[in-house]
Short mmCIF file of C-alpha atoms and ligand atoms in Angstrom, two decimals:
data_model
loop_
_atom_site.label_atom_id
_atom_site.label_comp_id
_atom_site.label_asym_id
_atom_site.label_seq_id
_atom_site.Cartn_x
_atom_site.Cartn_y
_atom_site.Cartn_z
CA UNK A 1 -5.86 -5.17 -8.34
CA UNK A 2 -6.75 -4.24 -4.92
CA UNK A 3 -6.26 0.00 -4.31
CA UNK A 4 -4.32 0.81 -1.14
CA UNK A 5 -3.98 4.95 -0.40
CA UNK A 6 -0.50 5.74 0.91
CA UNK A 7 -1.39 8.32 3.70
CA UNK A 8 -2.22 9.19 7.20
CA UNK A 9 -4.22 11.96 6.17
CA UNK A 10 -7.77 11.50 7.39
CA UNK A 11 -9.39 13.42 4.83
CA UNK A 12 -8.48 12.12 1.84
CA UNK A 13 -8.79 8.41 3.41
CA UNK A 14 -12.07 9.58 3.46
CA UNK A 15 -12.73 10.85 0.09
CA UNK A 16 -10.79 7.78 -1.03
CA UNK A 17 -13.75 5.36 0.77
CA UNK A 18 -16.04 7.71 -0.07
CA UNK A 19 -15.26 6.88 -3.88
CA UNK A 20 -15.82 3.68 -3.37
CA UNK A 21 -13.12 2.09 -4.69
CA UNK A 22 -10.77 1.95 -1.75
CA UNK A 23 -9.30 -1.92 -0.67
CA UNK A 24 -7.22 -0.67 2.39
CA UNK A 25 -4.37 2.18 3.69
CA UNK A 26 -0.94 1.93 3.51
CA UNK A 27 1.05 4.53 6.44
CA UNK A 28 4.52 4.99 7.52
CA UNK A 29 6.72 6.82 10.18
CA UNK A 30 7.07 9.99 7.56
CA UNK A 31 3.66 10.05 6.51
CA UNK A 32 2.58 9.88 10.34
CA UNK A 33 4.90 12.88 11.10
CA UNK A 34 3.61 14.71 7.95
CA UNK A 35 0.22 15.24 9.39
CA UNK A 36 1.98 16.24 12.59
CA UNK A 37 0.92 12.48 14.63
CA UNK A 38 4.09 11.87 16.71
CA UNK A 39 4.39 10.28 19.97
CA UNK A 40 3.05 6.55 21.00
CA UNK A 41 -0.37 7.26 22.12
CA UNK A 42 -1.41 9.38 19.50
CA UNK A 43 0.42 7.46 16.65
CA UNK A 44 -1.83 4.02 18.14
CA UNK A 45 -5.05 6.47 18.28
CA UNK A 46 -4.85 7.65 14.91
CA UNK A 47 -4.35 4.01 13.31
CA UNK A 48 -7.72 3.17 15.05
CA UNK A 49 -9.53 6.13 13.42
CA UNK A 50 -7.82 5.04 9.84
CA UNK A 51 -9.62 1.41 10.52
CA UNK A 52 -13.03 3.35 11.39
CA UNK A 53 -12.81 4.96 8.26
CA UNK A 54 -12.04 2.08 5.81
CA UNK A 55 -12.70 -1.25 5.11
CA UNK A 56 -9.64 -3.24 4.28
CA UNK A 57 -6.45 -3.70 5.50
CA UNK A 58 -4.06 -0.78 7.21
CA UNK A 59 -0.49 -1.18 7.45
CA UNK A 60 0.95 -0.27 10.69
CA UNK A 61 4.66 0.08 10.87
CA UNK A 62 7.04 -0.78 13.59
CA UNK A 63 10.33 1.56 15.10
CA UNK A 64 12.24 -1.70 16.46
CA UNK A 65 14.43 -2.83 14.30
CA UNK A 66 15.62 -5.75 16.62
CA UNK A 67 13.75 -9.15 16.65
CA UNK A 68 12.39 -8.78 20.21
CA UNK A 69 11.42 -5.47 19.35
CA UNK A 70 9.70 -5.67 16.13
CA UNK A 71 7.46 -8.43 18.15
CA UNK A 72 5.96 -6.22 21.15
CA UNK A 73 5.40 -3.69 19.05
CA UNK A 74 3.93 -5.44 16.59
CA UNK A 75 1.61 -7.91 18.61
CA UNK A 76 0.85 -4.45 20.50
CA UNK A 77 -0.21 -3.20 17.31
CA UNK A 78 -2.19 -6.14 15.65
CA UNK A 79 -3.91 -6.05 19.17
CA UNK A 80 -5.55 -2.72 18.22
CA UNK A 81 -7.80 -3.75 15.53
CA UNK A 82 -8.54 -6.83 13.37
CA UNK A 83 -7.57 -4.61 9.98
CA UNK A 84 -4.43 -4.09 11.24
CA UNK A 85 -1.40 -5.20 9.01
CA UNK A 86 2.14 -5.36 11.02
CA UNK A 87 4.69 -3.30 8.76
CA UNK A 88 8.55 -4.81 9.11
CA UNK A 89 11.43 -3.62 7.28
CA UNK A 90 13.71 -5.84 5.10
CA UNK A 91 16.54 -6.48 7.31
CA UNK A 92 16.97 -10.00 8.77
CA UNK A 93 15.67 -9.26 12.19
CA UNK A 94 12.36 -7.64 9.95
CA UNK A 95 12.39 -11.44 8.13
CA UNK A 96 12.51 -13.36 11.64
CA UNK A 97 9.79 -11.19 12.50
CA UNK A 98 7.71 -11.49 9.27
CA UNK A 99 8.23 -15.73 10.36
CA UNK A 100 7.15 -15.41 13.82
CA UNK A 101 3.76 -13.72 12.98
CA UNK A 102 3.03 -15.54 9.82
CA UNK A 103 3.52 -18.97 12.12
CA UNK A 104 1.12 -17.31 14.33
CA UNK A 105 -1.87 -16.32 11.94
CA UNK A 106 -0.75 -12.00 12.23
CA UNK A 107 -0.70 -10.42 8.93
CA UNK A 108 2.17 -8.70 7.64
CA UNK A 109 3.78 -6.58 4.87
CA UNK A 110 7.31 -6.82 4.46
CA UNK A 111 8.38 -3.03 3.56
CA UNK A 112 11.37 -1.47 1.61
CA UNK A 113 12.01 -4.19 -0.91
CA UNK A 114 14.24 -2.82 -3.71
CA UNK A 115 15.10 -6.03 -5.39
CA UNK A 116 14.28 -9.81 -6.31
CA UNK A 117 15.89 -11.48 -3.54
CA UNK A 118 14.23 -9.53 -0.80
CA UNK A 119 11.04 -10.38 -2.32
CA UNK A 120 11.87 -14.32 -2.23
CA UNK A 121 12.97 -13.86 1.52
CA UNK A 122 9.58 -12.15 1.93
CA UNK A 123 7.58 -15.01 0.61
CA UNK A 124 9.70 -17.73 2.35
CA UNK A 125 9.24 -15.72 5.60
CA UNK A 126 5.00 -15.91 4.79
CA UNK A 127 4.63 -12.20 4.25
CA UNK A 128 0.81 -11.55 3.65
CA UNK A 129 2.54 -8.49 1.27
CA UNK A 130 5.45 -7.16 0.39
CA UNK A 131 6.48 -3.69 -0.46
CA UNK A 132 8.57 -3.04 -3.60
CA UNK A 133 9.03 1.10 -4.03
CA UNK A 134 8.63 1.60 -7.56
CA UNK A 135 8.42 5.30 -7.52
CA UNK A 136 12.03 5.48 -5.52
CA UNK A 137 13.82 3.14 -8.06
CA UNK A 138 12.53 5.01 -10.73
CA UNK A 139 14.26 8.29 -8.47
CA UNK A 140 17.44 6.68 -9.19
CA UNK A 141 17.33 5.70 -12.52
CA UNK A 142 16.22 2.01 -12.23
CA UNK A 143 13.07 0.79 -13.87
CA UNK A 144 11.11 -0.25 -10.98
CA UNK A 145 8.04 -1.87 -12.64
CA UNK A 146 10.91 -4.17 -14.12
CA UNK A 147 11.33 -5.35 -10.50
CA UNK A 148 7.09 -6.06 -10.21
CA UNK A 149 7.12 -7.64 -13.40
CA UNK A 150 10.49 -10.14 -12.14
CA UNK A 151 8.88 -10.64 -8.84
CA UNK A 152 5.70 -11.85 -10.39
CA UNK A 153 7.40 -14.20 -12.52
CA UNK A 154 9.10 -15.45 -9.36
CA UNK A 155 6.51 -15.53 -7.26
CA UNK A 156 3.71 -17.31 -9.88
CA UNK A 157 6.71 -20.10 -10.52
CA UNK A 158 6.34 -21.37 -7.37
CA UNK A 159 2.99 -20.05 -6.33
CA UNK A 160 3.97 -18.26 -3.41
CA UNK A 161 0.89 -16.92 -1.85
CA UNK A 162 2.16 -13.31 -0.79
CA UNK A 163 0.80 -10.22 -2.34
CA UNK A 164 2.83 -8.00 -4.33
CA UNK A 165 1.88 -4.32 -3.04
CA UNK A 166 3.63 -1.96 -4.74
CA UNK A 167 4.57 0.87 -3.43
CA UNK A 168 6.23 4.06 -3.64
CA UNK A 169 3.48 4.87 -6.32
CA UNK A 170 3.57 8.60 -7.76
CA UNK A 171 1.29 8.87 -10.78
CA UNK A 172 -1.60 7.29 -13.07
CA UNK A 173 0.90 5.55 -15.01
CA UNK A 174 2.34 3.43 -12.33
CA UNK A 175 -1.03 2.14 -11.52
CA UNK A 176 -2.07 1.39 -15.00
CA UNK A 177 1.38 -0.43 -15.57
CA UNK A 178 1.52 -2.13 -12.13
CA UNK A 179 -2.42 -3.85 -13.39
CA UNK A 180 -0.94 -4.75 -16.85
CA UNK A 181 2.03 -6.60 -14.97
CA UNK A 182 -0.34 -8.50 -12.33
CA UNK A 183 0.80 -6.58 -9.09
CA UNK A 184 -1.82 -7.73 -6.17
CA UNK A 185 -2.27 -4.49 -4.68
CA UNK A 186 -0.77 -0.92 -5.58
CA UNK A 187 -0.65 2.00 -2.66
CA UNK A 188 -0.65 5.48 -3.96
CA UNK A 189 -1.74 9.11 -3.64
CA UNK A 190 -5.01 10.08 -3.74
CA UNK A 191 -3.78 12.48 -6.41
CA UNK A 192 -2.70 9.27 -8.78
CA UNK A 193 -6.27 7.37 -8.16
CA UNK A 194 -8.31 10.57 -8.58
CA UNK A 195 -6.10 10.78 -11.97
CA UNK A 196 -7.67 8.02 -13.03
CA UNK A 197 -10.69 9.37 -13.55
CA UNK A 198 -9.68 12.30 -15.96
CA UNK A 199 -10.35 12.46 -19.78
CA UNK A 200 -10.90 15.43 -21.93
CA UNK A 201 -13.61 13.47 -24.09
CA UNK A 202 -15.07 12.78 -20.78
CA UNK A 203 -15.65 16.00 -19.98
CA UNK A 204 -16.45 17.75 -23.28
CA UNK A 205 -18.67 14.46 -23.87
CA UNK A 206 -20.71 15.25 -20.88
CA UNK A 207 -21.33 18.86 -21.32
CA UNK A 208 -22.29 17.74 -25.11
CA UNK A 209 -25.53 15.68 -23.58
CA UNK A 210 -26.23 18.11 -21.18
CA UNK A 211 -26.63 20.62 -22.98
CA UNK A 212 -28.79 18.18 -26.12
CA UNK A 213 -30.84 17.77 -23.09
CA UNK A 214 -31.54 21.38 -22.48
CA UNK A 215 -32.66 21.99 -26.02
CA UNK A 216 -35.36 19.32 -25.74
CA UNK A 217 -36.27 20.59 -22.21
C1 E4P B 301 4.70 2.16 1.31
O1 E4P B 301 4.05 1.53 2.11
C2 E4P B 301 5.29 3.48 1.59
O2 E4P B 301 4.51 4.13 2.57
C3 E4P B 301 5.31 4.39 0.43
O3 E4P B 301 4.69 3.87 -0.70
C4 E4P B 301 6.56 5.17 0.21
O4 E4P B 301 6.39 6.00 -0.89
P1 E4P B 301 7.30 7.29 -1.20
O5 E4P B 301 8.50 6.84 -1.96
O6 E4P B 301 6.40 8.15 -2.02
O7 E4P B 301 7.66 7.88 0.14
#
């Protein structure tokens, strides 16, 4: 399972490389305006120094949300930099625009999929990934790793190629869960992939040899 960070914070995209276990970056309009990136230029500029930073893919998302739209912005924004990934909402202008670059060889990721049949229309529009938000179901009471394990049913019946990304992760649980199930890709906080790391036996187990090693030393 590849390991996306869902940020626009520079820093910890770094520590996240820096780990070594990063695949690519996942952003969005409210992450951008979190770390205070707003207007064009400087929203364009800053996905540029995310792809310096990291190796894999970085999702770029587009405002449009009409067909014509949706394709300046995002040829404009697959222009900037091979690693970029065009973002589209799941409406149906966001599905004619997930076609229209997948005919012509630009990357996508279909975002804000809350169900099955948005995730077919996804695949059947070529999305290189689409974006189910786990964390958000699971805000409103509805098991969203249900919807990652239906989707990969789906998807492996007919072998559609698209990746499942999910999204909307918010702890080490999703991401363990979300690998059991068979998602492609997960995008979290760096909070939930640093939590990986932690264990108590770890830790106690480590200051056990260190400290064997002192008495010999
Ligand atoms: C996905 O690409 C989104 O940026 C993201 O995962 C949304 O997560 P949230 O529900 O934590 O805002």
């Amino acid at each position: 399972m590849k390991f996306f960070i869902d940020t626009a914070n520079l820093d910890q995209i770094k520590e996240a490389q820096a780990l070594g276990v990063l695949d690519g970056v996942t952003t969005n309009p409210s992450l951008m305006a979190k770390e205070g990136i707003t207007g064009s230029d400087n929203i364009l500029k800053h996905y540029v120094d995310i792809c310096n930073i990291v190796d894999g893919d970085v999702s770029a998302e587009v405002i449009a949300t009409d067909f014509a739209g949706m394709v300046k912005e995002g040829e404009a924004l697959a222009a900037l930099h091979p690693q970029i990934v065009v973002k589209l909402p799941m409406i149906a202008d966001g599905v004619k625009a997930c076609k229209y670059f997948s005919d012509k060889g630009i990357r996508t990721n279909v975002t804000l999929i809350f169900s099955v049949g948005q995730a077919l229309l996804a695949a059947k529009a070529g999305a290189t990934y689409m974006s189910p938000f786990i964390g958000r179901l699971d805000d409103i009471s509805t098991d969203g790793l249900h919807l990652i394990s239906e989707i990969r049913h789906i998807y492996d019946n007919y072998g559609f190629e698209t990746q499942i990304l999910a999204a909307s992760v918010r702890h080490t649980m999703h991401i363990i869960d979300c690998a059991k199930i068979g998602a492609d890709v997960m995008t979290g906080p760096l909070s939930a992939i640093k939590g990986l790391l932690k264990h108590p036996l770890t830790d106690s187990g480590l200051a056990q040899f260190l400290a064997d090693y002192q008495k010999g030393n």
